[in-house]
Tab-separated table of C-alpha atoms in Angstrom:
chain	number	residue	atom	x	y	z
A	18	VAL	CA	-28.850	-8.575	-19.694
A	19	VAL	CA	-28.003	-4.898	-19.343
A	20	GLY	CA	-26.924	-3.097	-22.707
A	21	PHE	CA	-23.565	-1.617	-22.074
A	22	GLY	CA	-24.697	1.612	-23.817
A	23	THR	CA	-26.919	3.987	-21.797
A	24	GLY	CA	-27.758	5.077	-18.281
A	25	THR	CA	-25.550	2.711	-16.073
A	26	TYR	CA	-22.171	4.533	-16.517
A	27	ARG	CA	-23.459	8.011	-17.464
A	28	SER	CA	-24.625	8.392	-13.944
A	29	LEU	CA	-21.001	7.206	-12.881
A	30	GLY	CA	-19.331	9.714	-15.089
A	31	GLY	CA	-21.200	12.491	-13.460
A	32	GLY	CA	-20.205	14.867	-16.046
A	33	ARG	CA	-16.463	14.757	-15.315
A	34	GLY	CA	-14.632	13.780	-18.438
A	35	PRO	CA	-15.451	11.358	-21.184
A	36	SER	CA	-17.729	8.255	-20.716
A	37	PHE	CA	-16.244	4.981	-19.938
A	38	GLY	CA	-17.414	3.695	-23.213
A	39	PHE	CA	-15.435	6.470	-25.049
A	40	ARG	CA	-12.239	5.835	-22.824
A	41	PHE	CA	-12.336	2.076	-23.344
A	42	SER	CA	-12.507	2.783	-26.977
A	43	CYS	CA	-9.251	4.925	-26.942
A	44	TYR	CA	-7.506	2.059	-24.927
A	45	ALA	CA	-8.617	-0.559	-27.338
A	46	ALA	CA	-7.375	1.651	-30.233
A	47	LEU	CA	-4.136	2.229	-28.406
A	48	SER	CA	-3.599	-1.563	-27.818
A	49	VAL	CA	-4.292	-2.249	-31.476
A	50	VAL	CA	-1.783	0.221	-32.625
A	51	LEU	CA	0.721	-1.272	-30.244
A	52	MET	CA	0.160	-4.805	-31.210
A	53	PHE	CA	0.483	-3.860	-34.991
A	54	TYR	CA	3.688	-2.011	-34.551
A	55	ASP	CA	5.023	-4.508	-32.241
A	56	GLN	CA	4.303	-7.304	-34.519
A	57	LYS	CA	4.834	-5.709	-38.057
A	58	GLY	CA	6.901	-2.498	-37.741
A	59	GLY	CA	9.611	-3.406	-35.133
A	60	PHE	CA	9.599	0.429	-34.243
A	61	LEU	CA	8.490	-0.489	-30.635
A	62	GLU	CA	11.875	-2.247	-30.026
A	63	THR	CA	13.317	1.086	-28.065
A	64	ALA	CA	9.906	1.249	-26.318
A	65	ARG	CA	10.249	-2.390	-25.175
A	66	TYR	CA	13.806	-1.871	-24.272
A	67	GLY	CA	12.962	1.017	-22.026
A	68	LEU	CA	9.825	-1.010	-20.624
A	69	GLN	CA	12.117	-3.985	-19.818
A	70	ALA	CA	14.266	-1.718	-17.640
A	71	ALA	CA	10.936	-0.501	-15.923
A	72	VAL	CA	9.735	-4.012	-14.951
A	73	TYR	CA	13.488	-5.225	-14.075
A	74	PRO	CA	13.023	-4.342	-10.417
A	75	LEU	CA	9.692	-6.035	-10.394
A	76	GLN	CA	11.342	-9.117	-11.923
A	77	LEU	CA	14.099	-9.041	-9.209
A	78	ALA	CA	11.084	-8.657	-6.561
A	79	VAL	CA	9.360	-11.703	-8.026
A	80	ASN	CA	12.430	-13.771	-8.174
A	81	SER	CA	13.289	-12.610	-4.475
A	82	PRO	CA	11.614	-15.532	-2.666
A	83	SER	CA	13.514	-18.316	-4.395
A	84	ALA	CA	16.822	-16.228	-4.279
A	85	ALA	CA	16.183	-15.746	-0.433
A	86	TRP	CA	15.579	-19.572	-0.206
A	87	SER	CA	18.736	-20.617	-1.863
A	88	TRP	CA	20.656	-17.993	0.016
A	89	ILE	CA	19.225	-19.580	3.236
A	90	LYS	CA	20.072	-22.897	2.106
A	91	GLU	CA	23.643	-22.090	1.066
A	92	SER	CA	24.268	-20.042	4.468
A	93	PHE	CA	23.184	-22.753	6.644
A	94	ALA	CA	24.846	-25.805	4.560
A	95	THR	CA	26.776	-27.795	6.873
A	96	ARG	CA	30.635	-27.929	6.878
A	97	GLU	CA	30.526	-31.746	5.677
A	98	LYS	CA	28.124	-30.809	2.806
A	99	LEU	CA	30.524	-28.084	1.659
A	100	GLN	CA	33.624	-30.041	2.115
A	101	ALA	CA	31.879	-32.726	-0.166
A	102	GLU	CA	31.044	-30.273	-2.747
A	103	VAL	CA	34.614	-29.085	-2.973
A	104	GLU	CA	36.022	-32.382	-3.169
A	105	LEU	CA	33.685	-32.857	-6.020
A	106	LEU	CA	34.697	-29.848	-7.762
A	107	ARG	CA	38.469	-30.821	-7.357
A	108	ALA	CA	37.798	-34.234	-8.877
A	109	GLN	CA	36.044	-32.537	-11.687
A	110	LEU	CA	38.563	-30.163	-12.173
A	111	ARG	CA	41.268	-32.909	-12.469
A	112	ASP	CA	39.047	-34.682	-14.759
A	113	GLN	CA	38.843	-31.719	-17.023
A	114	GLN	CA	42.721	-30.957	-16.641
A	115	THR	CA	43.559	-34.378	-17.972
A	116	ALA	CA	41.188	-34.232	-20.751
A	117	SER	CA	42.554	-31.050	-21.904
A	118	LEU	CA	46.330	-31.689	-21.403
A	119	ARG	CA	46.758	-32.727	-24.918
A	120	ALA	CA	44.831	-29.989	-26.372
A	121	ALA	CA	47.530	-27.828	-27.463
A	122	ALA	CA	49.168	-30.786	-29.205
A	123	LEU	CA	46.028	-31.797	-31.016
A	124	ALA	CA	45.500	-28.286	-32.088
A	125	SER	CA	48.910	-28.301	-33.843
A	126	GLU	CA	48.326	-31.694	-35.235
A	127	ASN	CA	45.086	-30.507	-36.495
A	128	ALA	CA	46.689	-27.394	-38.323
A	129	THR	CA	49.310	-29.707	-39.942
A	130	LEU	CA	46.551	-31.952	-41.161
A	131	ARG	CA	44.780	-28.816	-42.641
A	132	GLY	CA	47.839	-27.685	-44.090
A	133	LEU	CA	47.957	-24.443	-42.068
A	134	ASN	CA	50.893	-22.497	-40.714
A	135	ALA	CA	49.341	-21.970	-37.412
A	136	ALA	CA	46.784	-23.574	-35.206
A	137	TYR	CA	43.331	-21.990	-35.013
A	138	PRO	CA	42.666	-19.690	-31.769
A	139	GLU	CA	39.599	-20.826	-29.851
A	140	VAL	CA	36.521	-20.209	-31.434
A	141	ILE	CA	35.065	-18.459	-28.592
A	142	GLU	CA	36.364	-15.036	-28.510
A	143	LYS	CA	34.765	-13.533	-25.557
A	144	ARG	CA	32.367	-14.848	-23.018
A	145	LEU	CA	30.406	-13.394	-20.157
A	146	ILE	CA	28.609	-15.051	-17.085
A	147	GLY	CA	25.051	-14.275	-16.414
A	148	GLU	CA	22.816	-15.268	-13.592
A	149	VAL	CA	19.328	-16.599	-14.003
A	150	ILE	CA	16.750	-14.187	-12.566
A	151	SER	CA	13.723	-16.124	-13.465
A	152	GLU	CA	12.912	-19.224	-15.183
A	153	GLU	CA	9.806	-19.926	-17.240
A	154	VAL	CA	9.720	-23.499	-18.031
A	155	SER	CA	6.289	-24.583	-18.916
A	156	SER	CA	5.001	-26.560	-21.852
A	157	LEU	CA	4.184	-23.610	-23.685
A	158	ARG	CA	7.207	-21.227	-22.974
A	159	GLN	CA	10.734	-22.320	-21.971
A	160	ARG	CA	12.531	-19.026	-21.266
A	161	LEU	CA	14.833	-17.454	-18.931
A	162	ILE	CA	15.603	-13.848	-17.745
A	163	VAL	CA	19.295	-13.396	-17.018
A	164	ASN	CA	20.684	-10.405	-15.372
A	165	ARG	CA	22.882	-9.473	-18.428
A	166	GLY	CA	21.495	-6.968	-21.186
A	167	GLY	CA	22.166	-4.553	-23.738
A	168	ASN	CA	24.375	-2.681	-21.248
A	169	ASN	CA	26.633	-5.712	-21.248
A	170	GLY	CA	26.811	-6.010	-25.039
A	171	VAL	CA	24.150	-8.849	-25.355
A	172	THR	CA	22.240	-8.498	-28.354
A	173	ARG	CA	19.433	-10.697	-29.920
A	174	PHE	CA	20.879	-13.996	-31.091
A	175	THR	CA	23.769	-14.035	-28.744
A	176	PRO	CA	24.367	-17.689	-27.944
A	177	VAL	CA	23.864	-18.846	-24.346
A	178	ILE	CA	25.740	-22.027	-23.146
A	179	THR	CA	26.397	-23.760	-19.949
A	180	GLY	CA	29.265	-25.900	-19.141
A	181	GLU	CA	27.422	-28.845	-20.457
A	182	GLY	CA	26.302	-27.679	-23.779
A	183	VAL	CA	24.002	-25.200	-25.796
A	184	LEU	CA	21.334	-23.842	-23.654
A	185	GLY	CA	19.451	-21.462	-26.024
A	186	GLN	CA	20.026	-17.815	-27.534
A	187	VAL	CA	18.845	-14.230	-26.572
A	188	PHE	CA	15.377	-13.572	-27.689
A	189	ARG	CA	14.958	-10.036	-26.495
A	190	THR	CA	17.104	-7.766	-24.479
A	191	GLY	CA	16.657	-4.748	-22.017
A	192	PRO	CA	19.316	-2.728	-20.742
A	193	PHE	CA	20.161	-4.742	-17.505
A	194	SER	CA	18.355	-7.956	-18.443
A	195	SER	CA	17.785	-10.443	-21.503
A	196	GLU	CA	15.216	-13.107	-22.234
A	197	VAL	CA	16.783	-16.298	-23.510
A	198	ILE	CA	14.782	-18.721	-25.527
A	199	LEU	CA	15.810	-22.315	-24.587
A	200	ILE	CA	16.337	-25.143	-27.256
A	201	THR	CA	13.581	-26.858	-25.654
A	202	ASP	CA	10.972	-24.020	-26.513
A	203	GLU	CA	8.414	-25.275	-28.582
A	204	GLU	CA	9.230	-22.430	-31.055
A	205	HIS	CA	12.918	-23.061	-31.389
A	206	ALA	CA	14.680	-25.204	-33.698
A	207	LEU	CA	18.348	-25.573	-33.993
A	208	PRO	CA	20.707	-26.886	-36.901
A	209	VAL	CA	22.690	-29.834	-35.500
A	210	GLN	CA	24.830	-32.519	-36.610
A	211	VAL	CA	25.413	-36.025	-35.545
A	212	LEU	CA	29.190	-35.712	-34.445
A	213	ARG	CA	29.846	-39.639	-35.254
A	214	THR	CA	28.781	-39.590	-38.835
A	215	GLY	CA	28.248	-35.830	-39.825
A	216	VAL	CA	24.418	-36.355	-40.647
A	217	ARG	CA	22.944	-32.707	-40.452
A	218	THR	CA	19.315	-32.177	-39.363
A	219	ILE	CA	17.144	-29.864	-37.162
A	220	ALA	CA	16.770	-30.183	-33.361
A	221	ARG	CA	13.237	-28.884	-32.471
A	222	GLY	CA	12.042	-27.998	-28.838
A	223	THR	CA	8.923	-29.813	-27.590
A	224	GLY	CA	8.071	-27.813	-24.623
A	225	ARG	CA	9.580	-30.189	-22.293
A	226	SER	CA	12.814	-29.426	-20.405
A	227	THR	CA	14.306	-32.936	-21.080
A	228	VAL	CA	13.141	-33.743	-24.818
A	229	LEU	CA	14.237	-32.453	-28.154
A	230	GLU	CA	12.759	-34.175	-31.376
A	231	LEU	CA	14.594	-34.506	-34.645
A	232	PRO	CA	11.856	-34.629	-37.097
A	233	PHE	CA	13.536	-34.510	-40.346
A	234	VAL	CA	15.880	-37.435	-40.432
A	235	ALA	CA	15.450	-39.911	-43.366
A	236	GLN	CA	15.037	-43.640	-42.771
A	237	ASN	CA	18.116	-44.511	-44.331
A	238	ALA	CA	20.344	-42.113	-42.290
A	239	ASP	CA	23.166	-43.238	-40.127
A	240	VAL	CA	22.030	-42.632	-36.657
A	241	LYS	CA	22.170	-44.680	-33.507
A	242	GLU	CA	20.769	-44.228	-29.890
A	243	GLY	CA	23.601	-42.538	-27.872
A	244	ASP	CA	24.945	-40.637	-30.788
A	245	LEU	CA	26.046	-36.845	-29.562
A	246	LEU	CA	24.764	-34.012	-31.388
A	247	VAL	CA	26.723	-30.902	-31.945
A	248	THR	CA	25.746	-27.712	-33.605
A	249	SER	CA	26.305	-27.730	-37.118
A	250	GLY	CA	27.420	-23.971	-37.703
A	251	LEU	CA	24.490	-23.405	-39.950
A	252	GLY	CA	21.879	-20.993	-39.020
A	253	GLN	CA	24.130	-17.926	-38.409
A	254	VAL	CA	23.875	-18.055	-34.611
A	255	PHE	CA	25.945	-20.843	-32.909
A	256	PRO	CA	29.581	-21.779	-33.991
A	257	TYR	CA	30.178	-25.259	-35.008
A	258	GLY	CA	30.726	-28.189	-32.817
A	259	LEU	CA	29.060	-27.085	-29.602
A	260	PRO	CA	27.505	-30.366	-27.769
A	261	VAL	CA	23.731	-30.226	-27.744
A	262	ALA	CA	22.002	-33.305	-26.914
A	263	LYS	CA	22.360	-37.119	-26.937
A	264	ILE	CA	19.928	-39.337	-28.942
A	265	THR	CA	17.996	-41.430	-26.564
A	266	LYS	CA	15.374	-42.973	-28.736
A	267	ILE	CA	14.861	-43.858	-32.296
A	268	THR	CA	11.561	-45.266	-33.691
A	269	ARG	CA	11.551	-46.717	-37.080
A	270	ASP	CA	8.141	-47.164	-38.552
A	271	PRO	CA	8.583	-48.677	-42.051
A	272	GLY	CA	5.520	-46.886	-43.059
A	273	GLU	CA	6.901	-43.621	-42.406
A	274	PRO	CA	9.481	-41.782	-44.625
A	275	LEU	CA	11.302	-39.989	-41.714
A	276	LEU	CA	12.488	-41.617	-38.335
A	277	GLY	CA	11.145	-40.516	-35.069
A	278	ILE	CA	14.102	-39.345	-32.899
A	279	ARG	CA	14.182	-38.054	-29.388
A	280	ALA	CA	17.208	-36.654	-27.700
A	281	VAL	CA	17.870	-35.413	-24.197
A	282	PRO	CA	19.570	-31.887	-24.027
A	283	LEU	CA	22.835	-31.833	-22.223
A	284	ALA	CA	22.761	-28.341	-20.793
A	285	LYS	CA	21.014	-27.928	-17.366
A	286	ILE	CA	20.617	-25.096	-15.217
A	287	ASP	CA	22.279	-26.046	-12.029
A	288	SER	CA	21.763	-24.819	-8.600
A	289	ASN	CA	24.036	-21.718	-8.940
A	290	ARG	CA	21.877	-20.807	-11.770
A	291	GLU	CA	24.928	-19.457	-13.978
A	292	VAL	CA	24.691	-19.382	-17.824
A	293	MET	CA	27.410	-18.010	-20.272
A	294	PHE	CA	26.931	-15.759	-23.113
A	295	ILE	CA	29.328	-16.295	-25.982
A	296	TRP	CA	30.700	-14.375	-29.214
A	297	PRO	CA	32.234	-16.628	-31.872
A	298	ARG	CA	35.293	-15.378	-33.488
A	299	PRO	CA	34.091	-14.044	-36.747
A	300	SER	CA	36.869	-15.308	-39.022
A	301	HIS	CA	37.183	-18.854	-37.493
A	302	HIS	CA	36.371	-21.788	-39.453
A	303	ALA	CA	34.098	-22.918	-36.714
A	304	ALA	CA	32.172	-19.474	-36.442
A	305	PRO	CA	28.466	-19.647	-37.770
A	306	ALA	CA	28.338	-19.169	-41.340
A	307	SER	CA	27.270	-15.798	-42.325
A	308	PRO	CA	24.666	-15.086	-45.112
A	309	GLU	CA	27.520	-13.590	-47.347
A	310	ALA	CA	29.720	-16.348	-47.021
A	311	LEU	CA	26.736	-18.976	-48.006
A	312	ALA	CA	25.934	-16.649	-50.864
A	313	VAL	CA	29.523	-16.575	-52.178
A	314	GLU	CA	29.962	-20.330	-51.830
A	315	ALA	CA	27.013	-21.651	-53.900
A	316	PRO	CA	28.117	-20.639	-57.460
A	317	LYS	CA	31.902	-20.946	-56.799
A	318	SER	CA	31.950	-24.444	-55.564
A	319	ALA	CA	29.818	-25.517	-58.609
A	320	ALA	CA	32.249	-23.886	-61.001
A	321	THR	CA	35.570	-24.698	-59.604
A	322	PRO	CA	35.283	-27.250	-56.709
A	323	ALA	CA	38.877	-28.062	-56.536
A	324	ALA	CA	40.486	-24.677	-56.522
A	325	ALA	CA	38.289	-23.243	-53.821
A	326	PRO	CA	40.351	-24.207	-50.867
A	327	ALA	CA	43.572	-23.526	-52.359
A	328	ALA	CA	42.844	-20.124	-53.763
A	329	PRO	CA	40.030	-18.156	-52.133
A	330	ALA	CA	38.889	-15.199	-54.363
A	331	ALA	CA	37.353	-13.043	-51.868
A	332	PRO	CA	39.076	-13.426	-48.309
A	333	PRO	CA	37.434	-11.805	-45.542
A	334	ALA	CA	39.061	-8.248	-45.404
A	335	ALA	CA	39.147	-7.841	-41.650
A	336	ALA	CA	40.941	-11.228	-40.735
A	337	PRO	CA	44.448	-11.295	-39.889
A	338	ALA	CA	46.617	-13.313	-42.416
A	339	ALA	CA	47.659	-16.161	-40.126
A	340	GLN	CA	44.071	-16.903	-38.858
A	341	ARG	CA	42.412	-16.127	-42.203
A	342	VAL	CA	40.240	-18.848	-43.492
A	343	PRO	CA	38.794	-18.748	-47.123
A	344	ALA	CA	35.279	-17.694	-46.788
A	345	PRO	CA	34.084	-20.602	-49.094
A	346	ALA	CA	35.794	-23.001	-46.835
A	347	ALA	CA	34.227	-21.584	-43.923
A	348	ALA	CA	30.666	-21.823	-45.146
A	349	PRO	CA	29.951	-25.270	-46.737
A	350	PRO	CA	29.346	-28.004	-44.172
A	351	GLY	CA	31.626	-30.327	-46.421
A	352	ALA	CA	34.810	-28.521	-45.194
A	353	ARG	CA	34.234	-29.835	-41.744
A	354	PRO	CA	35.328	-32.966	-40.334
B	18	MET	CA	-19.256	12.876	-5.889
B	19	ASN	CA	-18.464	11.765	-2.279
B	20	LEU	CA	-17.975	8.278	-3.593
B	21	ALA	CA	-15.075	9.177	-5.684
B	22	ARG	CA	-13.219	10.938	-2.910
B	23	GLY	CA	-13.686	7.727	-0.657
B	24	GLU	CA	-12.255	5.415	-3.308
B	25	PRO	CA	-9.099	3.732	-2.209
B	26	ARG	CA	-6.408	4.613	-4.815
B	27	TRP	CA	-3.563	3.531	-2.898
B	28	ALA	CA	-4.863	0.006	-2.131
B	29	VAL	CA	-5.887	-0.399	-6.023
B	30	THR	CA	-2.285	0.502	-7.024
B	31	TYR	CA	-0.448	-1.798	-4.489
B	32	THR	CA	-2.933	-4.575	-4.826
B	33	LEU	CA	-2.500	-4.505	-8.575
B	34	LEU	CA	1.119	-4.684	-8.137
B	35	LEU	CA	1.049	-7.652	-5.844
B	36	ALA	CA	-1.474	-9.404	-8.024
B	37	LEU	CA	1.094	-8.744	-10.830
B	38	ILE	CA	3.704	-10.359	-9.047
B	39	ALA	CA	1.413	-13.372	-7.911
B	40	GLN	CA	0.825	-13.891	-11.480
B	41	VAL	CA	4.168	-14.188	-12.771
B	42	ILE	CA	6.074	-15.516	-10.064
B	43	PRO	CA	7.739	-18.786	-11.415
B	44	LEU	CA	5.989	-21.877	-10.483
B	45	PRO	CA	6.215	-25.507	-11.422
B	46	ASP	CA	4.598	-26.464	-14.421
B	47	VAL	CA	1.520	-28.258	-12.711
B	48	LEU	CA	0.708	-25.319	-10.371
B	49	ASP	CA	1.353	-22.874	-13.204
B	50	LEU	CA	-1.541	-24.408	-15.121
B	51	VAL	CA	-4.095	-24.024	-12.199
B	52	ARG	CA	-2.759	-20.686	-11.058
B	53	PRO	CA	-5.666	-18.351	-11.052
B	54	ALA	CA	-5.172	-15.101	-13.101
B	55	PHE	CA	-4.883	-12.993	-10.038
B	56	LEU	CA	-4.278	-9.608	-11.915
B	57	VAL	CA	-7.579	-10.068	-13.943
B	58	LEU	CA	-9.444	-11.078	-10.720
B	59	SER	CA	-8.071	-7.711	-8.883
B	60	VAL	CA	-9.025	-5.682	-11.858
B	61	ILE	CA	-12.743	-7.262	-11.822
B	62	TYR	CA	-12.766	-6.574	-8.075
B	63	TRP	CA	-11.882	-2.991	-8.328
B	64	SER	CA	-14.015	-2.393	-11.127
B	65	ILE	CA	-17.031	-3.325	-9.118
B	66	TYR	CA	-16.194	-1.594	-5.889
B	67	ALA	CA	-14.078	1.175	-6.812
B	68	PRO	CA	-14.618	1.804	-10.619
B	69	ARG	CA	-13.392	5.551	-10.309
B	70	ALA	CA	-10.174	4.866	-8.190
B	71	GLY	CA	-8.383	2.885	-11.061
B	72	GLY	CA	-10.827	2.861	-13.951
B	73	ILE	CA	-9.891	1.484	-17.462
B	74	PHE	CA	-6.349	3.071	-17.396
B	75	ALA	CA	-5.107	1.114	-14.350
B	76	ALA	CA	-6.525	-2.106	-15.891
B	77	TRP	CA	-4.937	-1.218	-19.334
B	78	ALA	CA	-1.488	-0.299	-17.584
B	79	ALA	CA	-1.598	-3.645	-15.677
B	80	GLY	CA	-2.343	-5.745	-18.769
B	81	LEU	CA	0.570	-3.933	-20.425
B	82	ALA	CA	3.110	-4.541	-17.409
B	83	LEU	CA	1.862	-8.269	-18.038
B	84	ASP	CA	2.654	-8.023	-21.536
B	85	VAL	CA	5.958	-7.008	-21.019
B	86	PHE	CA	6.507	-9.527	-18.284
B	87	LYS	CA	5.455	-12.332	-20.303
B	88	GLY	CA	7.306	-11.339	-23.481
B	89	ALA	CA	3.719	-11.187	-25.263
B	90	VAL	CA	2.889	-8.923	-28.135
B	91	LEU	CA	2.502	-5.491	-26.551
B	92	GLY	CA	-1.024	-4.575	-26.069
B	93	GLN	CA	-2.421	-7.930	-26.176
B	94	ASN	CA	-3.138	-8.642	-22.465
B	95	ALA	CA	-3.665	-4.760	-22.187
B	96	LEU	CA	-6.744	-4.903	-24.551
B	97	ALA	CA	-8.131	-7.930	-22.869
B	98	VAL	CA	-7.849	-6.686	-19.490
B	99	ALA	CA	-9.221	-3.109	-20.356
B	100	LEU	CA	-12.297	-4.958	-21.941
B	101	ILE	CA	-13.033	-6.854	-18.804
B	102	ALA	CA	-12.676	-3.712	-16.724
B	103	TYR	CA	-15.031	-1.803	-19.160
B	104	ILE	CA	-17.738	-4.654	-18.928
B	105	ALA	CA	-17.310	-4.699	-14.972
B	106	ILE	CA	-17.540	-1.105	-14.641
B	107	THR	CA	-20.479	-0.927	-16.832
B	108	LEU	CA	-22.396	-3.402	-14.743
B	109	HIS	CA	-20.703	-2.594	-11.380
B	110	GLN	CA	-23.829	-1.309	-9.505
B	111	ARG	CA	-25.835	-4.618	-10.378
B	112	LEU	CA	-22.805	-6.745	-9.646
B	113	ARG	CA	-22.597	-5.121	-6.073
B	114	ASN	CA	-25.957	-6.309	-4.994
B	115	GLN	CA	-25.464	-9.913	-6.133
B	116	THR	CA	-24.041	-12.828	-4.050
B	117	LEU	CA	-20.581	-13.929	-4.264
B	118	PHE	CA	-21.695	-17.004	-6.070
B	119	GLN	CA	-23.573	-14.868	-8.610
B	120	GLN	CA	-20.460	-12.673	-8.961
B	121	SER	CA	-18.309	-15.880	-9.654
B	122	LEU	CA	-20.565	-16.759	-12.382
B	123	PHE	CA	-19.833	-13.466	-13.833
B	124	VAL	CA	-16.239	-13.902	-13.392
B	125	PHE	CA	-16.283	-17.236	-14.992
B	126	LEU	CA	-17.993	-15.552	-18.148
B	127	THR	CA	-15.447	-12.690	-18.241
B	128	LEU	CA	-12.475	-14.800	-17.695
B	129	SER	CA	-13.730	-16.875	-20.709
B	130	LEU	CA	-14.067	-13.904	-22.429
B	131	TYR	CA	-10.631	-12.576	-21.587
B	132	GLU	CA	-9.057	-16.198	-22.780
B	133	LEU	CA	-10.913	-15.951	-26.102
B	134	VAL	CA	-9.634	-12.416	-26.692
B	135	VAL	CA	-6.136	-13.266	-26.008
B	136	TRP	CA	-6.356	-16.502	-28.122
B	137	GLY	CA	-7.937	-14.593	-30.784
B	138	ILE	CA	-5.018	-11.923	-30.842
B	139	GLN	CA	-2.235	-14.723	-30.365
B	140	GLY	CA	-3.823	-16.236	-33.454
B	141	TRP	CA	-3.916	-12.967	-35.473
B	142	THR	CA	-0.364	-12.283	-34.536
B	143	GLN	CA	0.781	-15.894	-35.309
B	144	ASN	CA	1.889	-16.726	-31.525
B	145	SER	CA	-0.865	-19.139	-31.018
B	146	ASN	CA	-0.334	-22.160	-28.978
B	147	PRO	CA	-2.740	-24.908	-29.283
B	148	SER	CA	-2.773	-25.982	-25.821
B	149	ALA	CA	-6.287	-26.283	-24.359
B	150	TRP	CA	-4.940	-25.882	-20.879
B	151	ARG	CA	-5.686	-22.236	-20.987
B	152	PHE	CA	-9.312	-22.943	-20.615
B	153	MET	CA	-8.563	-23.926	-17.037
B	154	GLN	CA	-8.320	-20.221	-16.138
B	155	PRO	CA	-12.159	-19.643	-16.058
B	156	PRO	CA	-13.348	-22.245	-13.721
B	157	VAL	CA	-10.255	-21.961	-11.495
B	158	GLY	CA	-10.785	-18.200	-11.471
B	159	ALA	CA	-14.415	-18.523	-10.477
B	160	MET	CA	-13.453	-20.896	-7.702
B	161	CYS	CA	-11.009	-18.437	-6.228
B	162	TRP	CA	-13.258	-15.361	-6.666
B	163	ALA	CA	-14.671	-15.694	-3.142
B	164	PHE	CA	-11.096	-15.710	-1.733
B	165	VAL	CA	-9.917	-12.688	-3.617
B	166	ALA	CA	-12.865	-10.625	-3.058
B	167	TRP	CA	-12.535	-11.479	0.758
B	168	LEU	CA	-8.864	-10.766	0.565
B	169	LEU	CA	-9.289	-7.365	-1.434
B	170	GLY	CA	-12.314	-6.337	0.593
B	171	ARG	CA	-9.928	-6.220	3.715
B	172	THR	CA	-7.908	-3.321	2.147
B	173	HIS	CA	-10.610	-0.678	1.980
B	174	VAL	CA	-14.027	0.028	3.579
B	175	ARG	CA	-16.825	-0.806	1.191
B	176	HIS	CA	-19.699	1.701	0.694
C-alpha cells in the first residue's frame, strides 16, 4: 500500500501551485466550515437560496424526460379518452356542487350556534397552484420540488395540500422553486385529530407513500377503523380541519400501553402533478394556533374558564371587529367542535 | 507538462454534469436503491485518467451540487467526494496500470469509504437514517465500473 504522503503527487504537481494534499486539506476544511454553519448557524440560508436558483435549470433538465413523456401521452391521447375524462370531471363537479349547495346556509347556522353576528369567512385566505418538478419518493426521503418559490411568496412552513387533503409543508425555498416535505416522510410528524370523536394525536410518516402511523394513541381511546383524521390546528402550520388520512388498521395488543394504528393518506399526486400552497387567515378561529395565543391561554383558562369566551382580555389588534375571535378561544383545542 | 495540455477539460465538465443528472433523476424506489453513484464513479475515473483537468476542485464542486440537489447538509457530499478524488489522484499512476478488475476492487473500497464518511457526517449532524441499503452502493458501483470506464474512455484520448 502506498502512503499518501510523498513522491507520487509531487511529480504531478510539477512545481505549479500547491500540492494535492494541501489542496485537499483546504477543501476539506471549507466543507467542514460549510457543514457547521449550515447545521448550527443558519447563516447559509441566503447562500442556499442562491444555490437553489443555480440548480433550478438542472432540476428542470432532470425532470424533462418525464415531462416530455407526459406531454407526448397527452398529445396523442385519443378523442374518446379525452371525452371520457371530461365526462368524469363533469360528474365530479356536479357532485362537488351538490355537496356545497348548503354551505352558505350551514355557515350562518354555525354562526348562530356560536353566538356570532356573522359567519366566518373561509379559513384559507390565499392559494397558489404549483406544479411538481421532481418527486423523490424513496423509503428515506419523501420530498417534492415544486416550481413556486420565494418570488411567489412561498416561505418555509407554508402548508401544501391537494384537492383530497394535506400533502405536506414547505421545507426549504429557492427563488423559483421550493422543496416540500410530504407527511409520509420519516422525519415528518403532523398533529391530527379524529374527526368523529376529537381524539388528538400525532401522525408520523413511515417513508412509505401509502402509510402513516399514529404511535401515541392510548388503548382506551375511541378510534375505529375507517375514522377520518383531520389536522388539529396545533403545531402552528396547518389550519384546523383539513382532511389528512383514513385509519385503515388498528392493532390492539393488551400487553402494550398504546395502540398500533395505521392510516392511509388521502392526498395523492395525480397525473397533472399540481399541488396547492395555502395561507390561512391569521385571525380565523380555525387558523393554526400561534405561540402567543397558546402562551396567553394557559394561565387564563385556569383562572376564569367561564369568562374566557365572553370577555376576551387581549383581542388580536389587527383583526376586523366582525371577524374577531378571542385569542384564547382560538387556541385551546376544547373550543373546537 | 505536455500531459496537462492534453487533458480533456470539456469532457470532464460535461460528463460530470451528465453524471450528476443521472444520479439525481427520479427513479422508482427499487431502481433507486441499486442505482450506481454515477457522479462518484466519474470523479474516480477522471482522477485516474485526467488528474489535472478537474482535480480536487471539480470533485468538490460536483459534491456540493449533489448536496444542493439532495437537500443534504451543505458540504457533506462535497467533503466525501473530494476525499475520494484525493485518494484516486494520489494513486493514479498505479491505478492506470491495473486491469479493470483490479480497478473495480479499488472502486469498491473507495465507495465504501465514501458511504462511511457520508454516514458519519449524517450522524454528526443528526440526519442519520438507519437504513442498511446504502451499503448496496459499493458492490453496485464496482460492478458498473467497467461500463463507466468504457463510456468515459470514449470521450477522450487516453495517454
